[in-house]
Tab-separated table of N, CA, C and O in Angstrom:
chain	number	residue	atom	x	y	z
J	419	UNK	N	58.576	-127.091	-232.598
J	419	UNK	CA	59.867	-127.112	-231.951
J	419	UNK	C	60.507	-128.474	-232.169
J	419	UNK	O	59.844	-129.500	-232.073
J	420	UNK	N	61.771	-128.449	-232.466
J	420	UNK	CA	62.518	-129.690	-232.655
J	420	UNK	C	63.372	-129.966	-231.418
J	420	UNK	O	64.001	-129.062	-230.883
J	421	UNK	N	63.376	-131.220	-230.985
J	421	UNK	CA	64.252	-131.643	-229.883
J	421	UNK	C	65.528	-132.184	-230.525
J	421	UNK	O	65.608	-133.361	-230.875
J	422	UNK	N	66.488	-131.313	-230.709
J	422	UNK	CA	67.728	-131.660	-231.400
J	422	UNK	C	68.680	-132.456	-230.505
J	422	UNK	O	68.671	-132.306	-229.288
J	423	UNK	N	69.491	-133.270	-231.130
J	423	UNK	CA	70.583	-133.997	-230.475
J	423	UNK	C	70.134	-134.847	-229.283
J	423	UNK	O	70.812	-134.917	-228.270
J	424	UNK	N	69.001	-135.493	-229.411
J	424	UNK	CA	68.536	-136.383	-228.347
J	424	UNK	C	69.189	-137.752	-228.457
J	424	UNK	O	69.179	-138.521	-227.506
J	425	UNK	N	69.702	-138.069	-229.646
J	425	UNK	CA	70.273	-139.380	-229.898
J	425	UNK	C	69.252	-140.363	-230.435
J	425	UNK	O	69.614	-141.395	-230.996
J	426	UNK	N	67.982	-140.060	-230.301
J	426	UNK	CA	66.940	-140.961	-230.790
J	426	UNK	C	66.988	-141.073	-232.313
J	426	UNK	O	66.661	-142.108	-232.882
J	427	UNK	N	67.438	-140.001	-232.960
J	427	UNK	CA	67.487	-139.981	-234.423
J	427	UNK	C	68.591	-140.888	-234.983
J	427	UNK	O	68.678	-141.081	-236.190
J	428	UNK	N	69.398	-141.462	-234.116
J	428	UNK	CA	70.445	-142.396	-234.544
J	428	UNK	C	69.997	-143.851	-234.460
J	428	UNK	O	70.760	-144.746	-234.808
J	429	UNK	N	68.785	-144.086	-233.993
J	429	UNK	CA	68.326	-145.454	-233.749
J	429	UNK	C	67.544	-146.027	-234.921
J	429	UNK	O	66.738	-145.337	-235.539
J	430	UNK	N	67.787	-147.305	-235.184
J	430	UNK	CA	67.002	-148.097	-236.132
J	430	UNK	C	66.430	-149.252	-235.332
J	430	UNK	O	67.171	-149.997	-234.699
J	431	UNK	N	65.084	-149.393	-235.376
J	431	UNK	CA	64.402	-150.360	-234.520
J	431	UNK	C	63.358	-151.119	-235.336
J	431	UNK	O	62.688	-150.541	-236.196
J	432	UNK	N	63.206	-152.415	-235.030
J	432	UNK	CA	62.169	-153.227	-235.647
J	432	UNK	C	60.799	-152.602	-235.355
J	432	UNK	O	60.518	-152.213	-234.218
J	433	UNK	N	59.956	-152.506	-236.363
J	433	UNK	CA	58.650	-151.863	-236.236
J	433	UNK	C	57.802	-152.449	-235.119
J	433	UNK	O	57.179	-151.709	-234.349
J	434	UNK	N	57.747	-153.757	-235.002
J	434	UNK	CA	56.899	-154.376	-233.983
J	434	UNK	C	57.374	-154.030	-232.574
J	434	UNK	O	56.565	-153.736	-231.687
J	435	UNK	N	58.684	-154.056	-232.365
J	435	UNK	CA	59.239	-153.644	-231.057
J	435	UNK	C	58.954	-152.168	-230.815
J	435	UNK	O	58.589	-151.764	-229.711
J	436	UNK	N	59.133	-151.368	-231.858
J	436	UNK	CA	58.932	-149.928	-231.748
J	436	UNK	C	57.480	-149.612	-231.385
J	436	UNK	O	57.224	-148.759	-230.519
J	437	UNK	N	56.534	-150.294	-232.016
J	437	UNK	CA	55.123	-150.089	-231.673
J	437	UNK	C	54.879	-150.357	-230.191
J	437	UNK	O	54.187	-149.587	-229.520
J	438	UNK	N	55.438	-151.432	-229.677
J	438	UNK	CA	55.266	-151.772	-228.256
J	438	UNK	C	55.890	-150.723	-227.348
J	438	UNK	O	55.293	-150.310	-226.347
J	439	UNK	N	57.099	-150.297	-227.697
J	439	UNK	CA	57.811	-149.301	-226.882
J	439	UNK	C	57.030	-147.988	-226.859
J	439	UNK	O	56.794	-147.404	-225.794
J	440	UNK	N	56.642	-147.533	-228.019
J	440	UNK	CA	55.930	-146.254	-228.110
J	440	UNK	C	54.595	-146.317	-227.358
J	440	UNK	O	54.253	-145.395	-226.613
J	441	UNK	N	53.868	-147.402	-227.538
J	441	UNK	CA	52.577	-147.544	-226.856
J	441	UNK	C	52.745	-147.517	-225.342
J	441	UNK	O	51.940	-146.912	-224.626
J	442	UNK	N	53.798	-148.147	-224.846
J	442	UNK	CA	54.016	-148.175	-223.399
J	442	UNK	C	54.324	-146.788	-222.830
J	442	UNK	O	54.211	-146.564	-221.630
J	443	UNK	N	54.692	-145.851	-223.703
J	443	UNK	CA	54.978	-144.476	-223.282
J	443	UNK	C	53.890	-143.499	-223.730
J	443	UNK	O	54.092	-142.277	-223.717
J	444	UNK	N	52.753	-144.041	-224.162
J	444	UNK	CA	51.627	-143.198	-224.518
J	444	UNK	C	51.686	-142.564	-225.890
J	444	UNK	O	50.910	-141.661	-226.196
J	445	UNK	N	52.611	-143.030	-226.730
J	445	UNK	CA	52.724	-142.521	-228.098
J	445	UNK	C	51.956	-143.459	-229.025
J	445	UNK	O	52.220	-144.657	-229.056
J	446	UNK	N	51.018	-142.908	-229.777
J	446	UNK	CA	50.096	-143.700	-230.569
J	446	UNK	C	50.395	-143.548	-232.062
J	446	UNK	O	50.549	-142.428	-232.551
J	447	UNK	N	50.448	-144.682	-232.765
J	447	UNK	CA	50.631	-144.649	-234.222
J	447	UNK	C	49.297	-144.616	-234.926
J	447	UNK	O	49.122	-143.906	-235.907
J	448	UNK	N	48.345	-145.388	-234.461
J	448	UNK	CA	46.999	-145.469	-235.050
J	448	UNK	C	47.096	-145.593	-236.570
J	448	UNK	O	47.803	-146.448	-237.073
J	449	UNK	N	46.431	-144.730	-237.304
J	449	UNK	CA	46.432	-144.807	-238.764
J	449	UNK	C	47.468	-143.920	-239.410
J	449	UNK	O	47.418	-143.660	-240.604
J	450	UNK	N	48.416	-143.448	-238.629
J	450	UNK	CA	49.406	-142.513	-239.146
J	450	UNK	C	50.638	-143.232	-239.675
J	450	UNK	O	51.685	-143.239	-239.048
J	451	UNK	N	50.457	-143.853	-240.829
J	451	UNK	CA	51.565	-144.536	-241.458
J	451	UNK	C	51.248	-144.716	-242.934
J	451	UNK	O	50.109	-144.614	-243.359
J	452	UNK	N	52.281	-144.927	-243.709
J	452	UNK	CA	52.126	-145.422	-245.059
J	452	UNK	C	53.190	-146.493	-245.210
J	452	UNK	O	53.727	-146.966	-244.213
J	453	UNK	N	53.522	-146.899	-246.388
J	453	UNK	CA	54.444	-148.020	-246.539
J	453	UNK	C	55.900	-147.659	-246.273
J	453	UNK	O	56.741	-148.534	-246.148
J	454	UNK	N	56.188	-146.355	-246.132
J	454	UNK	CA	57.566	-145.917	-245.906
J	454	UNK	C	57.755	-145.099	-244.638
J	454	UNK	O	58.881	-144.906	-244.209
J	455	UNK	N	56.656	-144.606	-244.023
J	455	UNK	CA	56.773	-143.702	-242.881
J	455	UNK	C	55.813	-144.087	-241.763
J	455	UNK	O	54.728	-144.587	-242.022
J	456	UNK	N	56.237	-143.791	-240.538
J	456	UNK	CA	55.365	-143.933	-239.372
J	456	UNK	C	55.415	-142.632	-238.572
J	456	UNK	O	56.405	-141.908	-238.615
J	457	UNK	N	54.339	-142.379	-237.843
J	457	UNK	CA	54.272	-141.211	-236.970
J	457	UNK	C	53.612	-141.637	-235.669
J	457	UNK	O	52.540	-142.232	-235.681
J	458	UNK	N	54.276	-141.332	-234.563
J	458	UNK	CA	53.750	-141.609	-233.232
J	458	UNK	C	53.478	-140.268	-232.549
J	458	UNK	O	54.350	-139.399	-232.540
J	459	UNK	N	52.285	-140.125	-231.979
J	459	UNK	CA	51.910	-138.875	-231.317
J	459	UNK	C	51.479	-139.131	-229.879
J	459	UNK	O	50.865	-140.155	-229.583
J	460	UNK	N	51.780	-138.156	-229.049
J	460	UNK	CA	51.228	-138.144	-227.688
J	460	UNK	C	50.604	-136.776	-227.474
J	460	UNK	O	51.246	-135.743	-227.674
J	461	UNK	N	49.356	-136.790	-227.069
J	461	UNK	CA	48.597	-135.562	-226.870
J	461	UNK	C	48.707	-135.111	-225.419
J	461	UNK	O	48.570	-135.919	-224.501
J	462	UNK	N	48.946	-133.812	-225.239
J	462	UNK	CA	48.991	-133.205	-223.914
J	462	UNK	C	47.919	-132.121	-223.863
J	462	UNK	O	48.004	-131.130	-224.586
J	463	UNK	N	46.909	-132.314	-223.027
J	463	UNK	CA	45.883	-131.296	-222.812
J	463	UNK	C	46.159	-130.664	-221.464
J	463	UNK	O	45.904	-131.271	-220.420
J	464	UNK	N	46.687	-129.452	-221.500
J	464	UNK	CA	47.068	-128.754	-220.280
J	464	UNK	C	46.422	-127.367	-220.276
J	464	UNK	O	45.812	-126.952	-221.268
J	465	UNK	N	46.574	-126.659	-219.200
J	465	UNK	CA	45.974	-125.334	-219.041
J	465	UNK	C	46.346	-124.390	-220.187
J	465	UNK	O	45.525	-123.608	-220.656
J	466	UNK	N	47.578	-124.488	-220.665
J	466	UNK	CA	48.073	-123.574	-221.697
J	466	UNK	C	47.612	-123.940	-223.107
J	466	UNK	O	47.889	-123.221	-224.054
J	467	UNK	N	46.932	-125.070	-223.256
J	467	UNK	CA	46.447	-125.460	-224.576
J	467	UNK	C	46.623	-126.944	-224.831
J	467	UNK	O	46.908	-127.731	-223.922
J	468	UNK	N	46.473	-127.330	-226.094
J	468	UNK	CA	46.633	-128.717	-226.526
J	468	UNK	C	47.919	-128.799	-227.336
J	468	UNK	O	48.121	-128.027	-228.285
J	469	UNK	N	48.784	-129.739	-226.954
J	469	UNK	CA	50.085	-129.902	-227.591
J	469	UNK	C	50.274	-131.360	-228.004
J	469	UNK	O	49.684	-132.256	-227.400
J	470	UNK	N	51.110	-131.567	-229.013
J	470	UNK	CA	51.419	-132.919	-229.470
J	470	UNK	C	52.927	-133.112	-229.555
J	470	UNK	O	53.617	-132.310	-230.191
J	471	UNK	N	53.397	-134.178	-228.921
J	471	UNK	CA	54.766	-134.636	-229.119
J	471	UNK	C	54.696	-135.645	-230.256
J	471	UNK	O	53.889	-136.577	-230.217
J	472	UNK	N	55.510	-135.464	-231.277
J	472	UNK	CA	55.488	-136.317	-232.456
J	472	UNK	C	56.879	-136.897	-232.704
J	472	UNK	O	57.859	-136.165	-232.743
J	473	UNK	N	56.926	-138.219	-232.854
J	473	UNK	CA	58.165	-138.901	-233.234
J	473	UNK	C	57.876	-139.658	-234.520
J	473	UNK	O	56.980	-140.499	-234.567
J	474	UNK	N	58.631	-139.336	-235.549
J	474	UNK	CA	58.436	-139.950	-236.855
J	474	UNK	C	59.585	-140.892	-237.170
J	474	UNK	O	60.651	-140.825	-236.569
J	475	UNK	N	59.350	-141.750	-238.155
J	475	UNK	CA	60.389	-142.659	-238.592
J	475	UNK	C	60.188	-143.059	-240.045
J	475	UNK	O	59.083	-142.972	-240.580
J	476	UNK	N	61.288	-143.487	-240.658
J	476	UNK	CA	61.280	-143.950	-242.044
J	476	UNK	C	61.684	-145.410	-242.090
J	476	UNK	O	62.598	-145.826	-241.378
J	477	UNK	N	61.042	-146.177	-242.965
J	477	UNK	CA	61.422	-147.574	-243.158
J	477	UNK	C	62.702	-147.612	-243.988
J	477	UNK	O	62.723	-147.124	-245.112
J	478	UNK	N	63.761	-148.166	-243.419
J	478	UNK	CA	65.015	-148.315	-244.163
J	478	UNK	C	65.144	-149.723	-244.728
J	478	UNK	O	65.974	-149.963	-245.607
J	479	UNK	N	64.315	-150.622	-244.222
J	479	UNK	CA	64.229	-151.994	-244.729
J	479	UNK	C	62.798	-152.471	-244.538
J	479	UNK	O	62.155	-152.127	-243.560
J	480	UNK	N	62.316	-153.289	-245.451
J	480	UNK	CA	61.029	-153.937	-245.278
J	480	UNK	C	59.842	-153.072	-245.615
J	480	UNK	O	59.957	-152.031	-246.255
J	481	UNK	N	58.670	-153.508	-245.146
J	481	UNK	CA	57.395	-152.907	-245.501
J	481	UNK	C	56.559	-152.711	-244.233
J	481	UNK	O	56.269	-153.677	-243.526
J	482	UNK	N	56.171	-151.491	-243.973
J	482	UNK	CA	55.387	-151.180	-242.780
J	482	UNK	C	54.031	-151.878	-242.822
J	482	UNK	O	53.566	-152.408	-241.822
J	483	UNK	N	53.397	-151.900	-243.986
J	483	UNK	CA	52.090	-152.529	-244.126
J	483	UNK	C	52.086	-154.003	-243.790
J	483	UNK	O	51.088	-154.551	-243.342
J	484	UNK	N	53.218	-154.656	-243.981
J	484	UNK	CA	53.349	-156.084	-243.663
J	484	UNK	C	53.892	-156.302	-242.253
J	484	UNK	O	54.169	-157.432	-241.870
J	485	UNK	N	54.076	-155.228	-241.510
J	485	UNK	CA	54.645	-155.287	-240.150
J	485	UNK	C	56.017	-155.952	-240.167
J	485	UNK	O	56.381	-156.687	-239.257
J	486	UNK	N	56.770	-155.672	-241.208
J	486	UNK	CA	58.088	-156.270	-241.401
J	486	UNK	C	59.043	-155.173	-241.872
J	486	UNK	O	59.394	-155.120	-243.050
J	487	UNK	N	59.400	-154.272	-240.955
J	487	UNK	CA	60.238	-153.143	-241.340
J	487	UNK	C	61.189	-152.769	-240.214
J	487	UNK	O	60.912	-152.989	-239.039
J	488	UNK	N	62.304	-152.196	-240.633
J	488	UNK	CA	63.252	-151.571	-239.711
J	488	UNK	C	63.051	-150.069	-239.878
J	488	UNK	O	63.110	-149.544	-240.996
J	489	UNK	N	62.819	-149.384	-238.766
J	489	UNK	CA	62.492	-147.956	-238.785
J	489	UNK	C	63.657	-147.124	-238.278
J	489	UNK	O	64.172	-147.361	-237.185
J	490	UNK	N	64.047	-146.141	-239.085
J	490	UNK	CA	65.040	-145.133	-238.691
J	490	UNK	C	64.263	-143.990	-238.057
J	490	UNK	O	63.442	-143.355	-238.717
J	491	UNK	N	64.482	-143.748	-236.763
J	491	UNK	CA	63.767	-142.679	-236.079
J	491	UNK	C	64.306	-141.310	-236.482
J	491	UNK	O	65.467	-141.184	-236.883
J	492	UNK	N	63.451	-140.305	-236.365
J	492	UNK	CA	63.800	-138.943	-236.749
J	492	UNK	C	63.717	-138.016	-235.533
J	492	UNK	O	63.257	-138.428	-234.466
J	493	UNK	N	64.142	-136.781	-235.704
J	493	UNK	CA	64.142	-135.792	-234.631
J	493	UNK	C	62.717	-135.548	-234.123
J	493	UNK	O	61.820	-135.233	-234.918
J	494	UNK	N	62.480	-135.699	-232.819
J	494	UNK	CA	61.145	-135.463	-232.255
J	494	UNK	C	60.721	-133.996	-232.398
J	494	UNK	O	61.546	-133.082	-232.364
J	495	UNK	N	59.406	-133.810	-232.519
J	495	UNK	CA	58.821	-132.478	-232.676
J	495	UNK	C	57.773	-132.236	-231.594
J	495	UNK	O	57.117	-133.172	-231.138
J	496	UNK	N	57.595	-130.974	-231.234
J	496	UNK	CA	56.521	-130.587	-230.332
J	496	UNK	C	55.753	-129.466	-231.005
J	496	UNK	O	56.346	-128.498	-231.498
J	497	UNK	N	54.438	-129.629	-231.059
J	497	UNK	CA	53.608	-128.616	-231.692
J	497	UNK	C	52.400	-128.265	-230.858
J	497	UNK	O	51.980	-129.034	-229.991
J	498	UNK	N	51.855	-127.095	-231.132
J	498	UNK	CA	50.647	-126.635	-230.453
J	498	UNK	C	49.483	-126.720	-231.431
J	498	UNK	O	49.601	-126.321	-232.582
J	499	UNK	N	48.359	-127.247	-230.939
J	499	UNK	CA	47.171	-127.402	-231.783
J	499	UNK	C	46.329	-126.133	-231.749
J	499	UNK	O	46.056	-125.582	-230.681
J	500	UNK	N	45.943	-125.690	-232.929
J	500	UNK	CA	45.043	-124.552	-233.081
J	500	UNK	C	43.812	-125.018	-233.838
J	500	UNK	O	43.908	-125.436	-234.991
J	501	UNK	N	42.659	-124.963	-233.176
J	501	UNK	CA	41.417	-125.365	-233.833
J	501	UNK	C	40.961	-124.239	-234.739
J	501	UNK	O	40.999	-123.085	-234.338
J	502	UNK	N	40.537	-124.464	-235.942
J	502	UNK	CA	40.419	-125.714	-236.687
J	502	UNK	C	41.591	-125.940	-237.634
J	502	UNK	O	41.521	-126.781	-238.514
J	503	UNK	N	42.668	-125.211	-237.476
J	503	UNK	CA	43.764	-125.226	-238.452
J	503	UNK	C	44.743	-126.384	-238.322
J	503	UNK	O	45.330	-126.808	-239.294
J	504	UNK	N	44.972	-126.880	-237.130
J	504	UNK	CA	45.893	-127.993	-236.966
J	504	UNK	C	47.039	-127.656	-236.037
J	504	UNK	O	46.972	-126.729	-235.232
J	505	UNK	N	48.117	-128.401	-236.190
J	505	UNK	CA	49.260	-128.299	-235.286
J	505	UNK	C	50.349	-127.437	-235.925
J	505	UNK	O	50.711	-127.627	-237.083
J	506	UNK	N	50.876	-126.502	-235.137
J	506	UNK	CA	51.975	-125.637	-235.573
J	506	UNK	C	53.240	-126.004	-234.798
J	506	UNK	O	53.207	-126.112	-233.580
J	507	UNK	N	54.334	-126.207	-235.519
J	507	UNK	CA	55.602	-126.585	-234.915
J	507	UNK	C	56.615	-125.452	-234.934
J	507	UNK	O	57.769	-125.634	-234.594
J	508	UNK	N	56.215	-124.267	-235.338
J	508	UNK	CA	57.115	-123.144	-235.545
J	508	UNK	C	57.905	-122.724	-234.320
J	508	UNK	O	57.479	-122.900	-233.184
J	509	UNK	N	59.044	-122.137	-234.592
J	509	UNK	CA	59.921	-121.661	-233.523
J	509	UNK	C	59.290	-120.505	-232.750
J	509	UNK	O	59.673	-120.228	-231.635
J	510	UNK	N	58.304	-119.836	-233.336
J	510	UNK	CA	57.654	-118.719	-232.671
J	510	UNK	C	56.630	-119.140	-231.629
J	510	UNK	O	56.072	-118.301	-230.937
J	511	UNK	N	56.390	-120.427	-231.509
J	511	UNK	CA	55.416	-120.926	-230.539
J	511	UNK	C	55.982	-120.843	-229.123
J	511	UNK	O	57.177	-120.959	-228.922
J	512	UNK	N	55.075	-120.674	-228.166
J	512	UNK	CA	55.465	-120.616	-226.757
J	512	UNK	C	55.094	-121.940	-226.099
J	512	UNK	O	53.919	-122.304	-226.057
J	513	UNK	N	56.099	-122.652	-225.607
J	513	UNK	CA	55.878	-123.944	-224.971
J	513	UNK	C	56.197	-123.841	-223.486
J	513	UNK	O	57.290	-123.407	-223.108
J	514	UNK	N	55.250	-124.243	-222.634
J	514	UNK	CA	55.482	-124.176	-221.184
J	514	UNK	C	56.676	-125.030	-220.760
J	514	UNK	O	56.886	-126.125	-221.288
J	515	UNK	N	57.438	-124.528	-219.816
J	515	UNK	CA	58.645	-125.218	-219.341
J	515	UNK	C	58.316	-126.619	-218.811
J	515	UNK	O	59.038	-127.576	-219.079
J	516	UNK	N	57.214	-126.752	-218.054
J	516	UNK	CA	56.871	-128.061	-217.495
J	516	UNK	C	56.557	-129.063	-218.605
J	516	UNK	O	56.858	-130.248	-218.475
J	517	UNK	N	55.997	-128.599	-219.727
J	517	UNK	CA	55.731	-129.478	-220.861
J	517	UNK	C	57.036	-129.906	-221.527
J	517	UNK	O	57.219	-131.084	-221.851
J	518	UNK	N	57.943	-128.968	-221.708
J	518	UNK	CA	59.249	-129.294	-222.309
J	518	UNK	C	59.984	-130.322	-221.456
J	518	UNK	O	60.554	-131.280	-221.985
J	519	UNK	N	59.949	-130.144	-220.144
J	519	UNK	CA	60.602	-131.087	-219.237
J	519	UNK	C	59.990	-132.473	-219.365
J	519	UNK	O	60.703	-133.476	-219.436
J	520	UNK	N	58.663	-132.542	-219.410
J	520	UNK	CA	57.967	-133.836	-219.565
J	520	UNK	C	58.329	-134.507	-220.880
J	520	UNK	O	58.578	-135.715	-220.927
J	521	UNK	N	58.361	-133.731	-221.957
J	521	UNK	CA	58.688	-134.289	-223.275
J	521	UNK	C	60.135	-134.771	-223.334
J	521	UNK	O	60.421	-135.837	-223.892
J	522	UNK	N	61.050	-134.006	-222.763
J	522	UNK	CA	62.455	-134.420	-222.746
J	522	UNK	C	62.632	-135.730	-221.991
J	522	UNK	O	63.371	-136.609	-222.435
J	523	UNK	N	61.947	-135.872	-220.873
J	523	UNK	CA	62.022	-137.123	-220.106
J	523	UNK	C	61.420	-138.277	-220.898
J	523	UNK	O	61.985	-139.369	-220.947
J	524	UNK	N	60.300	-138.042	-221.523
J	524	UNK	CA	59.640	-139.064	-222.325
J	524	UNK	C	60.536	-139.524	-223.476
J	524	UNK	O	60.690	-140.726	-223.713
J	525	UNK	N	61.156	-138.585	-224.161
J	525	UNK	CA	62.070	-138.921	-225.264
J	525	UNK	C	63.252	-139.733	-224.744
J	525	UNK	O	63.651	-140.727	-225.347
J	526	UNK	N	63.801	-139.323	-223.608
J	526	UNK	CA	64.932	-140.050	-223.017
J	526	UNK	C	64.526	-141.470	-222.630
J	526	UNK	O	65.292	-142.423	-222.844
J	527	UNK	N	63.327	-141.625	-222.077
J	527	UNK	CA	62.848	-142.956	-221.697
J	527	UNK	C	62.647	-143.848	-222.928
J	527	UNK	O	63.012	-145.023	-222.915
J	528	UNK	N	62.067	-143.291	-223.978
J	528	UNK	CA	61.878	-144.049	-225.223
J	528	UNK	C	63.233	-144.444	-225.800
J	528	UNK	O	63.439	-145.585	-226.207
J	529	UNK	N	64.161	-143.490	-225.810
J	529	UNK	CA	65.494	-143.776	-226.350
J	529	UNK	C	66.171	-144.893	-225.575
J	529	UNK	O	66.744	-145.818	-226.158
J	530	UNK	N	66.101	-144.820	-224.260
J	530	UNK	CA	66.737	-145.836	-223.426
J	530	UNK	C	66.186	-147.225	-223.736
J	530	UNK	O	66.944	-148.194	-223.917
J	531	UNK	N	64.866	-147.335	-223.816
J	531	UNK	CA	64.257	-148.631	-224.079
J	531	UNK	C	64.511	-149.096	-225.520
J	531	UNK	O	64.815	-150.253	-225.758
J	532	UNK	N	64.419	-148.180	-226.485
J	532	UNK	CA	64.625	-148.546	-227.886
J	532	UNK	C	66.079	-148.922	-228.169
J	532	UNK	O	66.334	-149.771	-229.043
J	533	UNK	N	67.008	-148.352	-227.424
J	533	UNK	CA	68.423	-148.670	-227.611
J	533	UNK	C	68.703	-150.151	-227.370
J	533	UNK	O	69.556	-150.745	-228.038
J	534	UNK	N	67.953	-150.765	-226.470
J	534	UNK	CA	68.125	-152.183	-226.187
J	534	UNK	C	67.828	-153.059	-227.403
J	534	UNK	O	68.365	-154.168	-227.521
J	535	UNK	N	66.998	-152.550	-228.321
J	535	UNK	CA	66.583	-153.339	-229.481
J	535	UNK	C	67.083	-152.739	-230.794
J	535	UNK	O	66.705	-153.206	-231.863
J	536	UNK	N	67.912	-151.705	-230.716
J	536	UNK	CA	68.362	-151.013	-231.931
J	536	UNK	C	69.346	-151.862	-232.731
J	536	UNK	O	70.068	-152.687	-232.191
J	537	UNK	N	69.341	-151.596	-234.031
J	537	UNK	CA	70.229	-152.299	-234.971
J	537	UNK	C	71.531	-151.543	-235.089
J	537	UNK	O	71.632	-150.389	-235.092
């Protein structure tokens, strides 16, 4: 599922600031990056299953590996994990309302904080 028109996809943020912001909201980058892309995930283990909120970004300037990049954020995604196949983001997935509400609030909070440092 895509969270369209959140406004987060209009933000460009310094990678180091972005890492701090995302971490403070429970979104983890860990090893999910290459020199042009980053991915932040937050895992939700709830009664209805295991879900991941994913916020990705592209380097529009600099190099992620050198921690010297400006990241253009992309549309957030929500997916359901199916063992052993992985995460499905399809529109046919059923997402609990309370999870959608939590994710929308989390995205809004990240956007609010990242806007303070956006380019």
